[in-house]
Each structure stands twice: as C-alpha cells, then as structure tokens.
Tab-separated table of C-alpha atoms in Angstrom:
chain	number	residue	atom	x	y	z
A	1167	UNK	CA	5.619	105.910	38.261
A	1168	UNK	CA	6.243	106.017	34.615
A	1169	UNK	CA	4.139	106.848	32.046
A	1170	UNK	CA	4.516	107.224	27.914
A	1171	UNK	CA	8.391	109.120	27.597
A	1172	UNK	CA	9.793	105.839	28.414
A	1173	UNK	CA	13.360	105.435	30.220
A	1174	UNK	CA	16.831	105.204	30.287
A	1175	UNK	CA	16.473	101.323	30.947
A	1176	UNK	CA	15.189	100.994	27.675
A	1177	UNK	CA	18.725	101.217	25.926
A	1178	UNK	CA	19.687	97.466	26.344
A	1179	UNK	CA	22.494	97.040	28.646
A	1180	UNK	CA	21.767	100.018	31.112
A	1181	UNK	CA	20.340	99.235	34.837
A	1182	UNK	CA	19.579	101.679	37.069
A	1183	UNK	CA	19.183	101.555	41.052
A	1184	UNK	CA	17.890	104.054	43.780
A	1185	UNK	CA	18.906	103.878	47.698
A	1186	UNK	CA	16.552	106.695	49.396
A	1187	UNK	CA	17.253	107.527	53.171
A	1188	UNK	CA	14.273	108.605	54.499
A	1189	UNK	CA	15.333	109.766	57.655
A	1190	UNK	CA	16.431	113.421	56.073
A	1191	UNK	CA	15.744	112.590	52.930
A	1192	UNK	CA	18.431	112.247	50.953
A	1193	UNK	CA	19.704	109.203	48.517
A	1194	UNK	CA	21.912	108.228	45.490
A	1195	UNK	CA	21.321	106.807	42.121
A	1196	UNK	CA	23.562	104.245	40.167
A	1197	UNK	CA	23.544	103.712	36.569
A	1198	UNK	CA	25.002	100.483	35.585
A	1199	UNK	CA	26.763	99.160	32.303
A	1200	UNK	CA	28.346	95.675	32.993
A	1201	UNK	CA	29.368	95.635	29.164
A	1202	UNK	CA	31.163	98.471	29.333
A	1203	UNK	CA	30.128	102.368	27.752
A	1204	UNK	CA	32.209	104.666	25.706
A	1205	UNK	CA	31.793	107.709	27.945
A	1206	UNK	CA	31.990	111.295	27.856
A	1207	UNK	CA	30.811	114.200	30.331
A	1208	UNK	CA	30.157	118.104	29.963
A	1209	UNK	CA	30.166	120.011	33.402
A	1210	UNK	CA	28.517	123.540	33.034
A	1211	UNK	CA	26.921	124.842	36.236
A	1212	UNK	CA	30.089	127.076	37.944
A	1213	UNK	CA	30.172	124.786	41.396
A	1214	UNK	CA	30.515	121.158	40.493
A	1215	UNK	CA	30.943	118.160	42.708
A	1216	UNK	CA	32.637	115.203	40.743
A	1217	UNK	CA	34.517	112.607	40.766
A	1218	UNK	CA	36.614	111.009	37.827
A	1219	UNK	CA	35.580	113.223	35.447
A	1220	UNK	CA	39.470	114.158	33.910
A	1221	UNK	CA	38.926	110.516	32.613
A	1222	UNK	CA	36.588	110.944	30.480
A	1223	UNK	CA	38.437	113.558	28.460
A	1224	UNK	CA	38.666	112.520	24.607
A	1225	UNK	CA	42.203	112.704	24.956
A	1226	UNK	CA	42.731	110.238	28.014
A	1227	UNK	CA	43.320	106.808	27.870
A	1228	UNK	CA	40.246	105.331	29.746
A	1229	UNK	CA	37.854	104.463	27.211
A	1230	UNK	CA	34.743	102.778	28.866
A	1231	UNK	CA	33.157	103.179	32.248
A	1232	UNK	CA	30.680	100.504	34.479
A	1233	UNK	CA	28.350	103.048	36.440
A	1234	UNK	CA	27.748	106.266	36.624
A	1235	UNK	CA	26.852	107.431	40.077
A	1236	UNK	CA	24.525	110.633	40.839
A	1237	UNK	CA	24.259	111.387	44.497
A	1238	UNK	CA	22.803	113.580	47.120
A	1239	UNK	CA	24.922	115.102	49.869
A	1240	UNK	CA	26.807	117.811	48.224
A	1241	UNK	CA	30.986	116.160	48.221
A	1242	UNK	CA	30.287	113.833	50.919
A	1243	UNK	CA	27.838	112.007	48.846
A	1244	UNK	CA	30.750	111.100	46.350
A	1245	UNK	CA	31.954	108.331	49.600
A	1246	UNK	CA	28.640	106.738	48.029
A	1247	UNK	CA	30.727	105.855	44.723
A	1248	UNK	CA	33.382	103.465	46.820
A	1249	UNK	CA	29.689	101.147	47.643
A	1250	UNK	CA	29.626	101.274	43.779
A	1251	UNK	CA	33.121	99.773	42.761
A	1252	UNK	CA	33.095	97.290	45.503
A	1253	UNK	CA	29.523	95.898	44.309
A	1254	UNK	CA	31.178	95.960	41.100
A	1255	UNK	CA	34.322	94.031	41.888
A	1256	UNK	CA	32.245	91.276	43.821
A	1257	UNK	CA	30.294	91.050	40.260
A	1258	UNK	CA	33.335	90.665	38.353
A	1259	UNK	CA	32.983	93.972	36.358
A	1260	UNK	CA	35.416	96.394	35.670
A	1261	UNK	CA	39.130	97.017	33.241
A	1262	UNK	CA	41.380	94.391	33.561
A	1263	UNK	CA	44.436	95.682	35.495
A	1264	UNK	CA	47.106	92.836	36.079
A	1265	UNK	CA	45.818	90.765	38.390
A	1266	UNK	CA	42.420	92.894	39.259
A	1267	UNK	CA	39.124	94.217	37.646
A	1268	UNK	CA	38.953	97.652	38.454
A	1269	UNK	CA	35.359	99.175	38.127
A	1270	UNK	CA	35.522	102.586	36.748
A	1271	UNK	CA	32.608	104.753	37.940
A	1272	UNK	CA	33.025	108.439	37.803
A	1273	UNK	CA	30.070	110.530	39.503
A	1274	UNK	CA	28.209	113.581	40.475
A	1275	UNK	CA	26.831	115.379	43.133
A	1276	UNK	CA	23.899	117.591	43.898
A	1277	UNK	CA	23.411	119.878	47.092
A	1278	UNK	CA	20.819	118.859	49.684
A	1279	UNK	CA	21.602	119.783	52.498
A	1280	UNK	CA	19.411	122.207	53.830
A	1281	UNK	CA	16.610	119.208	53.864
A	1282	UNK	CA	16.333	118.031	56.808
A	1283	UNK	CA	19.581	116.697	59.015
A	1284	UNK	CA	22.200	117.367	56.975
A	1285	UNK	CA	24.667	115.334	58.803
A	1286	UNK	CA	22.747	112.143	57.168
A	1287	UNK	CA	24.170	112.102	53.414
A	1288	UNK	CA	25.171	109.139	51.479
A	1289	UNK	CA	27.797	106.531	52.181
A	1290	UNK	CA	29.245	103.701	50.398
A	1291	UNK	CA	27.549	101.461	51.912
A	1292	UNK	CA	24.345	103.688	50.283
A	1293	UNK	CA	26.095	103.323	46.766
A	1294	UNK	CA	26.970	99.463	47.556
A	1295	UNK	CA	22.339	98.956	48.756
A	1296	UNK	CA	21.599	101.157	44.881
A	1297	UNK	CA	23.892	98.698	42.677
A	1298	UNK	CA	22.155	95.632	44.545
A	1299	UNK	CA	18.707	97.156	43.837
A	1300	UNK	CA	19.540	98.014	40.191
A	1301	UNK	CA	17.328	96.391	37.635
A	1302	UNK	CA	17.021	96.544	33.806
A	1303	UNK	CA	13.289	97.608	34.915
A	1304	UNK	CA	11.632	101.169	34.463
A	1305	UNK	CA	13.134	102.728	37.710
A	1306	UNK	CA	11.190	104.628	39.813
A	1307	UNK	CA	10.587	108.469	39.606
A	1308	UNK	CA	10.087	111.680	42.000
A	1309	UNK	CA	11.349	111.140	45.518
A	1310	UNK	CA	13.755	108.350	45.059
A	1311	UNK	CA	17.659	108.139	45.104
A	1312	UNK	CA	19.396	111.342	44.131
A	1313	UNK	CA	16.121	113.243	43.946
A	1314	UNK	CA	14.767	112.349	47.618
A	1315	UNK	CA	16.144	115.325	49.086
A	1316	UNK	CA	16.125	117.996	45.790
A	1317	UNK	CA	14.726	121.268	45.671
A	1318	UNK	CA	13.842	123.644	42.522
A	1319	UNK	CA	12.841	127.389	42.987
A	1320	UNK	CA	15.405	128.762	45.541
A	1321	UNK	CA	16.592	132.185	43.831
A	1322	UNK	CA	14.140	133.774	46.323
A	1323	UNK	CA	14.997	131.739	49.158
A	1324	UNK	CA	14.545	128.061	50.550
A	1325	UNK	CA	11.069	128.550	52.199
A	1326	UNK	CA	9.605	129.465	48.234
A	1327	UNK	CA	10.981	126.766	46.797
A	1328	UNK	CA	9.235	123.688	45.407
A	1329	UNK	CA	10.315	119.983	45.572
A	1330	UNK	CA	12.627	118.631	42.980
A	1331	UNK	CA	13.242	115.186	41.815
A	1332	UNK	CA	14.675	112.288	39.491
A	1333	UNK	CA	12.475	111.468	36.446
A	1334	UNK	CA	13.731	108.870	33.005
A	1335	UNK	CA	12.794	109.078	29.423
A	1336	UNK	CA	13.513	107.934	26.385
A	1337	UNK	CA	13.179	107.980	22.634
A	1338	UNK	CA	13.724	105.720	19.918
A	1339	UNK	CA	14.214	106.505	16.140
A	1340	UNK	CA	14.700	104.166	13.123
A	1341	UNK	CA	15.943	101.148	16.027
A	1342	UNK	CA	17.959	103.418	17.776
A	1343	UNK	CA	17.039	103.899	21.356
A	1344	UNK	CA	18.743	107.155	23.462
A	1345	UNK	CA	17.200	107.721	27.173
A	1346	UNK	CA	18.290	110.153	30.070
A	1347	UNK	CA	18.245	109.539	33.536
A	1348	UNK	CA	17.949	113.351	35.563
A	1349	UNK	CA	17.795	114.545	39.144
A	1350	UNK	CA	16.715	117.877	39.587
A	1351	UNK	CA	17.937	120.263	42.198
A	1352	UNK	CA	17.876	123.461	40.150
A	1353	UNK	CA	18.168	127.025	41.608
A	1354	UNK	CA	15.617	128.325	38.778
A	1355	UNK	CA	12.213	126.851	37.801
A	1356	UNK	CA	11.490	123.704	35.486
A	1357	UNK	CA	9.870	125.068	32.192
A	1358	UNK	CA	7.502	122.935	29.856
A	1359	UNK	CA	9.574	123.176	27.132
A	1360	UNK	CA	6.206	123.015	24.511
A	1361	UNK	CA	4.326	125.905	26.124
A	1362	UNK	CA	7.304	127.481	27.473
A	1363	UNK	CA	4.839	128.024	31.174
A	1364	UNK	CA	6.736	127.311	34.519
A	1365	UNK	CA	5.948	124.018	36.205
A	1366	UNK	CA	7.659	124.127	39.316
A	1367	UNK	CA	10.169	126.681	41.009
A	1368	UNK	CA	10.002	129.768	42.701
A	1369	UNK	CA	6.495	131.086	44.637
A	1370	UNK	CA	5.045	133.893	45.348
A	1371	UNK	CA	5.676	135.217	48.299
A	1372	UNK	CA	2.010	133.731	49.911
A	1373	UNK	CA	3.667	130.324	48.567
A	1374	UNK	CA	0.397	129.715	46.522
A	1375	UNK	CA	1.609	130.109	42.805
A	1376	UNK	CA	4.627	130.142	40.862
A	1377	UNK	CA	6.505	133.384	41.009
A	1378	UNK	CA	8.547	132.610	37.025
A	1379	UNK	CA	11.287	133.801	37.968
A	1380	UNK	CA	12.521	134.866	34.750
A	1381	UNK	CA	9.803	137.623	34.756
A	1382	UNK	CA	10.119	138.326	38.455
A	1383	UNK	CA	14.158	138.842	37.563
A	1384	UNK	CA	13.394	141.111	34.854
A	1385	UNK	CA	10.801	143.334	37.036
A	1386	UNK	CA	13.713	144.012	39.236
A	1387	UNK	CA	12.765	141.597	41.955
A	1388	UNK	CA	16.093	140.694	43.940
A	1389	UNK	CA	17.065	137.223	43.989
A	1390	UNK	CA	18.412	136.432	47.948
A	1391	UNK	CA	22.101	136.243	48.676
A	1392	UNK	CA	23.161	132.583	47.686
A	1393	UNK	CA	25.556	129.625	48.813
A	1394	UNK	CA	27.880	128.812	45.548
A	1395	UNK	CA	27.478	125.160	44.519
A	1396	UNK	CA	23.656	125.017	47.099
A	1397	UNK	CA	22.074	123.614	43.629
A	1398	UNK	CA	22.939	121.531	40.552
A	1399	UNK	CA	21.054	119.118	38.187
A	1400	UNK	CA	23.201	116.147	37.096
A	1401	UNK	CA	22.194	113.543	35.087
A	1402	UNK	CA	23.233	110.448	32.704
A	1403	UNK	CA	22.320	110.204	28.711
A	1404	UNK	CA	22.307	106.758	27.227
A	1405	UNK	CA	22.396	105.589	23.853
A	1406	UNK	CA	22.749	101.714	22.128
A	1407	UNK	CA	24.689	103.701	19.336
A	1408	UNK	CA	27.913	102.790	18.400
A	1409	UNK	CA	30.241	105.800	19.467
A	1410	UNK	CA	33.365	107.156	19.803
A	1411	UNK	CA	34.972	108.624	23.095
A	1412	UNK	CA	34.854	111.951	21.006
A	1413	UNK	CA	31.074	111.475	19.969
A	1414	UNK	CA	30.366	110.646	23.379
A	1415	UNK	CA	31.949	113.613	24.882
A	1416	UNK	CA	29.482	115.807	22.244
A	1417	UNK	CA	26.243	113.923	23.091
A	1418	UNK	CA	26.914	115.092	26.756
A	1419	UNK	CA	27.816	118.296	25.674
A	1420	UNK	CA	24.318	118.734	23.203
A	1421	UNK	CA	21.822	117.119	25.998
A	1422	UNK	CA	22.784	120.391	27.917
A	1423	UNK	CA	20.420	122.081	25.638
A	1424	UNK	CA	17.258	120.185	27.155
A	1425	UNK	CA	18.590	121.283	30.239
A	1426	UNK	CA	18.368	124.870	29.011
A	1427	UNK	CA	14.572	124.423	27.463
A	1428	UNK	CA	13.375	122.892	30.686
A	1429	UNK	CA	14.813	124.945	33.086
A	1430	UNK	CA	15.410	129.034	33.892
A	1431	UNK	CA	17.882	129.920	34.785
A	1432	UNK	CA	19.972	127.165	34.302
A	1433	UNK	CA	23.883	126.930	34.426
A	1434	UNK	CA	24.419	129.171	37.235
A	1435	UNK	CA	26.949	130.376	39.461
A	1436	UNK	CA	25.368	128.189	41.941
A	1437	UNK	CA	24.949	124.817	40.031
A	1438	UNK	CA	26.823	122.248	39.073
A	1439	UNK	CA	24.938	120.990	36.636
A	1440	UNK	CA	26.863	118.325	34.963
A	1441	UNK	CA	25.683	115.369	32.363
A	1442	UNK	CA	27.443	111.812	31.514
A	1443	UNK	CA	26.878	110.206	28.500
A	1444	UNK	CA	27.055	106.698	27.671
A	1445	UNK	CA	27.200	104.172	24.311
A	1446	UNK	CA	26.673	100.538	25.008
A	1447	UNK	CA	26.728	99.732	20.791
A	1448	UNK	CA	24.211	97.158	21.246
A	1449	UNK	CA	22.456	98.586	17.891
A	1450	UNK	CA	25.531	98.203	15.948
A	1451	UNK	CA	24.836	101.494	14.293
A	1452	UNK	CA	25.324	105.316	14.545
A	1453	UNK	CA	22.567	107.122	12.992
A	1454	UNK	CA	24.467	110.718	12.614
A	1455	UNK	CA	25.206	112.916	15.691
A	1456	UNK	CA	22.907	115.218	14.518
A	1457	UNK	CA	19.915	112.901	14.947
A	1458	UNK	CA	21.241	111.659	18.371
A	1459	UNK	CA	22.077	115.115	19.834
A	1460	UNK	CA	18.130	116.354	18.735
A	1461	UNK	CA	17.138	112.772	21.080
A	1462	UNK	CA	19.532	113.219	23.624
A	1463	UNK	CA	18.118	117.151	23.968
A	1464	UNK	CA	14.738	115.622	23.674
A	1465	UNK	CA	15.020	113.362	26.656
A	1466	UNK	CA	17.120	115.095	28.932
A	1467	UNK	CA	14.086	117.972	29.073
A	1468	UNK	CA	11.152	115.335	29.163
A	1469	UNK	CA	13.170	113.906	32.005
A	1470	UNK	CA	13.373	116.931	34.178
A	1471	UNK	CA	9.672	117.677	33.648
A	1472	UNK	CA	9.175	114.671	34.730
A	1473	UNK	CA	11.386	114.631	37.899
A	1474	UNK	CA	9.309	117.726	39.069
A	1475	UNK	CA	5.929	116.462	37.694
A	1476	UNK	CA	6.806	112.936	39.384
A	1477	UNK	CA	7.704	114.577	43.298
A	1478	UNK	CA	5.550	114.462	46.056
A	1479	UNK	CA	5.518	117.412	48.520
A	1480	UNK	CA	7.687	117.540	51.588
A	1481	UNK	CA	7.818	118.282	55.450
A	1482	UNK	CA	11.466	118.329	57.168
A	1483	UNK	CA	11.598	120.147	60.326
A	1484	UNK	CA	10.308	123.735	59.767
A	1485	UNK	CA	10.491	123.501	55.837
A	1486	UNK	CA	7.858	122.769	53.933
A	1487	UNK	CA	8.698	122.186	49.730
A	1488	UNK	CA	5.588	121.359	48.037
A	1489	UNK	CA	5.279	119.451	44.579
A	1490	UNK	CA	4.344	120.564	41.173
A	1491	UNK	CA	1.018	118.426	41.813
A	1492	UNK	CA	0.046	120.219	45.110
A	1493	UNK	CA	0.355	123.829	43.274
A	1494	UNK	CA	-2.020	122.302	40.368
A	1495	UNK	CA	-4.508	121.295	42.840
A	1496	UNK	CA	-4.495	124.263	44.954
C-alpha cells in the first residue's frame, strides 16, 4: 500500500526490493543506487548489528556505496548482504578495483527472532531474490522484507507487543526530493508525532489497548528483564541533493530526530537503531542542510508511522502480535 507521504523511490536513481519468507516470517530489504551515493551512517541504539559501517566514516576513503541492505535475522541476516554484491557484480555495478567491480553495500540488522522458527533468517541467496525484485516503483509497505517478522511494544514482554513493520515516504521542496525507507522493530511504542498519542506498542495487560509506555514507566510500572540488541529500527534516508561525504554523514545523523518524535523510548540499551543516508545528485543542487535535515526528520517519522499503520496482525506458534489496525477496530 501507499498512500499520500510518497517514497523513497521517488528520489531518481534509488530502487528498492523486498524478499519476505513466510515460513517464520522474516525477510530483508535492499536499497539500490547503480549510479553510485555519497553515503554516511549514524548508529545510536546501544546493540547494533552492521556491516561496513567504518566505511562510511567522513574520514575514510570510500566515497560512494551501491545498496544499502536492511535485514531481519539479528547477525545472521547480514549473510543476506553477500546475495546483494553478487547481484551487483553480475549487473556490472560497483568501484572499479583493477581488474574487478566491487559492489560496496554496507547494512543493518534488526532482531526477529522470537517470531516464529528462528532458525529460518535470511541468506544470500534472500539478499541475491530482493536486488532481482527491486524496482524504481513505490515498494510495498507493512509485512514485507525487513519488516515481515518486526515487533514494537516489548518493554513489558513479547506476548503485549504489537506488530511492527517497513513503511516509505517522502518529501519534496523547491525540486528537491528527500525520502526514507524504515523498518520498525522498536522496543517502545510508535508515537504520531502531530498529536503526540501512541499508535502501536505496548498493551495492557488484557492485550486490548495500548498501555503508552512512557506513562506506564513513569507510574512505576516495571519494564520485564530484556535481551540486549532483541530490538532495533534501521532504516535508509535518500536525497537527489548534491552532497558531501561530511553532509551525508549529518543528514543520517539529523533523521535520528524523526526517529525520536515517532517513537518512545527510542535509542535504547536494547536497539540498534541505526540510519544510512544517501545523495544520488541527480538535482544538481544542495538546498542548505538545514532545509534537508527538517525533510530528512520529516520522513523518517512519517515512515515509521507508516510501517506500524501499514502491518497486518500476526499468528506464529503460540504468539499472537496484532496490528495498529486491529487495536483501532477493536
């Protein structure tokens, strides 16, 4: 589905593609610049899963990447990124290194295992089937790819929590077009960042309404003893601007503030939450990084709302994670 807020394929020269294993569910996401994208990252959550992430410092020689990958299966899913250079190599993509084109695709992980079977998590050959489903299209939202198996809500325990997701949106201002591409797999609840109201996250303990667990925190209820890293939302920013590695590197860093109006509490001991951020220059221009970092906030928190707003509830084995939808109707 994809409604009015746009998506990250709207910055010319971005694809994106889902694989979604159904049998658990679990997946991985791929976003694709065969151009080439000045790149930068910002890791904040306290348990990260990455891969080639040292790369993308401002001072390190490496100045474009090809894909970005977001996966499911806490550090196993990061086999899915191998899938992702090889599909890459066959399509002649990557830095020219002697003799070779070497696809650079650095990546992140999310935690999903306690959906379903968690020995099924993605592989390469799961990165390899997202590239060759990767379209310039509006990609699809909710259960798909890296948000098949997510969760939101689980500072009270797995059985309250809600389904998670991967939602897209984008902006454009003055012909300059910045989009996000999220998934969701947050510990706390997703917050509508206009009325400030939780959308999905946490229940009460009769699973039929949100708990907010920012006021259920703050009234002294106990939040249950947690896995570190058994979370995360990670996530890909993507702008036609013309930027710098350094400018890059910010615009990751400032879309972490959507993250924080969409979603309490966020950056936890028990996320990961990382975002990538991308410049394919196709405008030619660079409007200010105080004008892009206000878009690339903007997107990144209509994205998550709409990863959550976009999932369908769940059934795996004894769990049951419903979505934001099936609370609204009940």
């Amino acid at each position: 589905m994809r409604g009015a807020a746009g998506a990250i394929t709207d910055v010319p020269g971005i694809e994106v593609g889902h694989f979604t294993d159904t049998r658990r569910p679990t997946g991985c996401s791929v976003v694709i610049a065969r151009e080439g994208a000045v790149a930068g990252v910002d890791v904040r959550g306290a348990a990260p899963g990455t891969r080639e992430t040292d790369l993308l410092s401002p001072t390190n020689l490496v100045e474009r990447v090809h894909g970005i990958l977001l996966s499911g299966g806490s550090a196993w899913g990061l086999a899915a990124a191998d899938g992702v250079v090889r599909w890459l190599e066959e399509q002649k993509v990557g830095m020219p290194v002697g003799p070779a084109l070497l696809p650079i695709v650095p990546g992140a992980v999310l935690f999903d295992l306690m959906v379903g079977d968690s020995s099924i998590r993605p592989d390469a050959q799961a990165g390899y089937a997202a590239c060759a489903s990767a379209s310039s299209r509006a990609p699809a939202e909710g259960n798909v790819g890296a948000g098949a198996g997510a969760a939101v809500g689980k500072i009270f325990g797995i059985g309250r929590a809600m389904k998670g997701g991967i939602g897209t949106a984008s902006v454009t201002v003055d012909g300059v077009t910045v989009g996000a591409l999220i998934a969701c797999n947050a510990l706390g609840d997703v917050i509508d960042p206009d009325t400030a109201r939780p959308i999905a996250g946490a229940r009460t303990a009769d699973g039929s309404a949100l708990a907010d667990t920012r006021r259920a925190l703050l009234r002294g209820e106990a939040p249950k003893p947690l896995l570190k890293g058994t979370n995360t939302t990670i996530g890909v920013i993507a702008t036609d601007a013309v930027l710098t590695k350094v400018q890059a590197s910010r615009l990751a860093t400032v879309g972490h503030d959507g993250l924080a109006r969409s979603i309490n509490p966020v950056h936890t001991m028990s996320d990961g939450d990382a975002l990538f951020a991308l410049a394919t220059g196709r405008s030619g221009r660079n409007p200010g990084m105080m004008l892009l970092g206000t878009m690339a906030a903007e997107v990144v928190a209509m994205a998550v709302v709409r990863a959550v707003r976009a999932a369908q509830g769940i059934t795996a084995g004894n769990l049951h994670l419903p979505g934001a939808r099936d609370l609204d109707r009940g």
